[in-house]
Amino acid sequence: MTPLETLAYAQALFIYQVLRLKDNDSRTYAIYESTMPHLEEASNALIPYIAFDETADSPDHTADLIPLYPASAAQAFWTNWIFQESAKRTLGMINFFMLTYYFMKGESGNRCGQNKNIAVNRSVTMSAHLWKAQDAVDFALAWRNKKHFVINVSAPNFLETIIHDAQKDDIDAFGKICLTSLMGLTEAKGWLAMKGIAL
């Protein structure tokens, strides 16, 4: 499979598993159980395609590397960034889902250990400006001119930086999920409300 097909397969299987959670039929549950290892395999298959180089994701490192003209360079960067961010977010969400699932079954142990360490401790970019870009030039301008935040659990004080510097229009939907996971529901809800954002 191509990288894009690998990502699409992981996302489709994840959505399939989430949708089947509400089905109480015992036959469906047996199928659900048998599909979980495939979801884990699908998330593991994403890892070789993800560039876990935090310096490459740093706003300071690449702010001047996205030319506005010719637009083909910005297009290539934008296309790659969308894939990388989508793969990282998908891997993180699948890991969270699987860890929760196995925890509820009493089988938490070291499941998803490899995935969890990679997904949780590596960079994911939080920026509504970048996701709202309509084309490569809009993306390059947002990358250059707007602040965006790297959620990297292994980096010191990353959460404090976000809390101190992030504004209302910086936070995307996935950012809300991450902040709620990191801060807890009540703290995240309070901080977001202070910024004029509904959880």
Short mmCIF file of N, CA and C in Angstrom, two decimals, residues 66-71 137:
data_model
loop_
_atom_site.label_atom_id
_atom_site.label_comp_id
_atom_site.label_asym_id
_atom_site.label_seq_id
_atom_site.Cartn_x
_atom_site.Cartn_y
_atom_site.Cartn_z
N ILE A 66 9.52 28.19 3.25
CA ILE A 66 8.38 27.98 2.36
C ILE A 66 8.25 29.19 1.45
N PRO A 67 8.75 29.12 0.24
CA PRO A 67 8.65 30.27 -0.66
C PRO A 67 7.22 30.49 -1.13
N LEU A 68 6.87 31.74 -1.34
CA LEU A 68 5.55 32.06 -1.85
C LEU A 68 5.49 31.91 -3.37
N TYR A 69 6.67 32.01 -4.00
CA TYR A 69 6.73 31.89 -5.46
C TYR A 69 8.04 31.22 -5.84
N PRO A 70 8.04 30.24 -6.69
CA PRO A 70 6.86 29.65 -7.33
C PRO A 70 6.04 28.84 -6.32
N ALA A 71 4.76 28.79 -6.53
CA ALA A 71 3.85 28.16 -5.59
C ALA A 71 4.02 26.65 -5.50
N VAL A 137 -0.52 28.96 -1.01
CA VAL A 137 -0.04 30.31 -0.66
C VAL A 137 -0.63 30.74 0.68
#
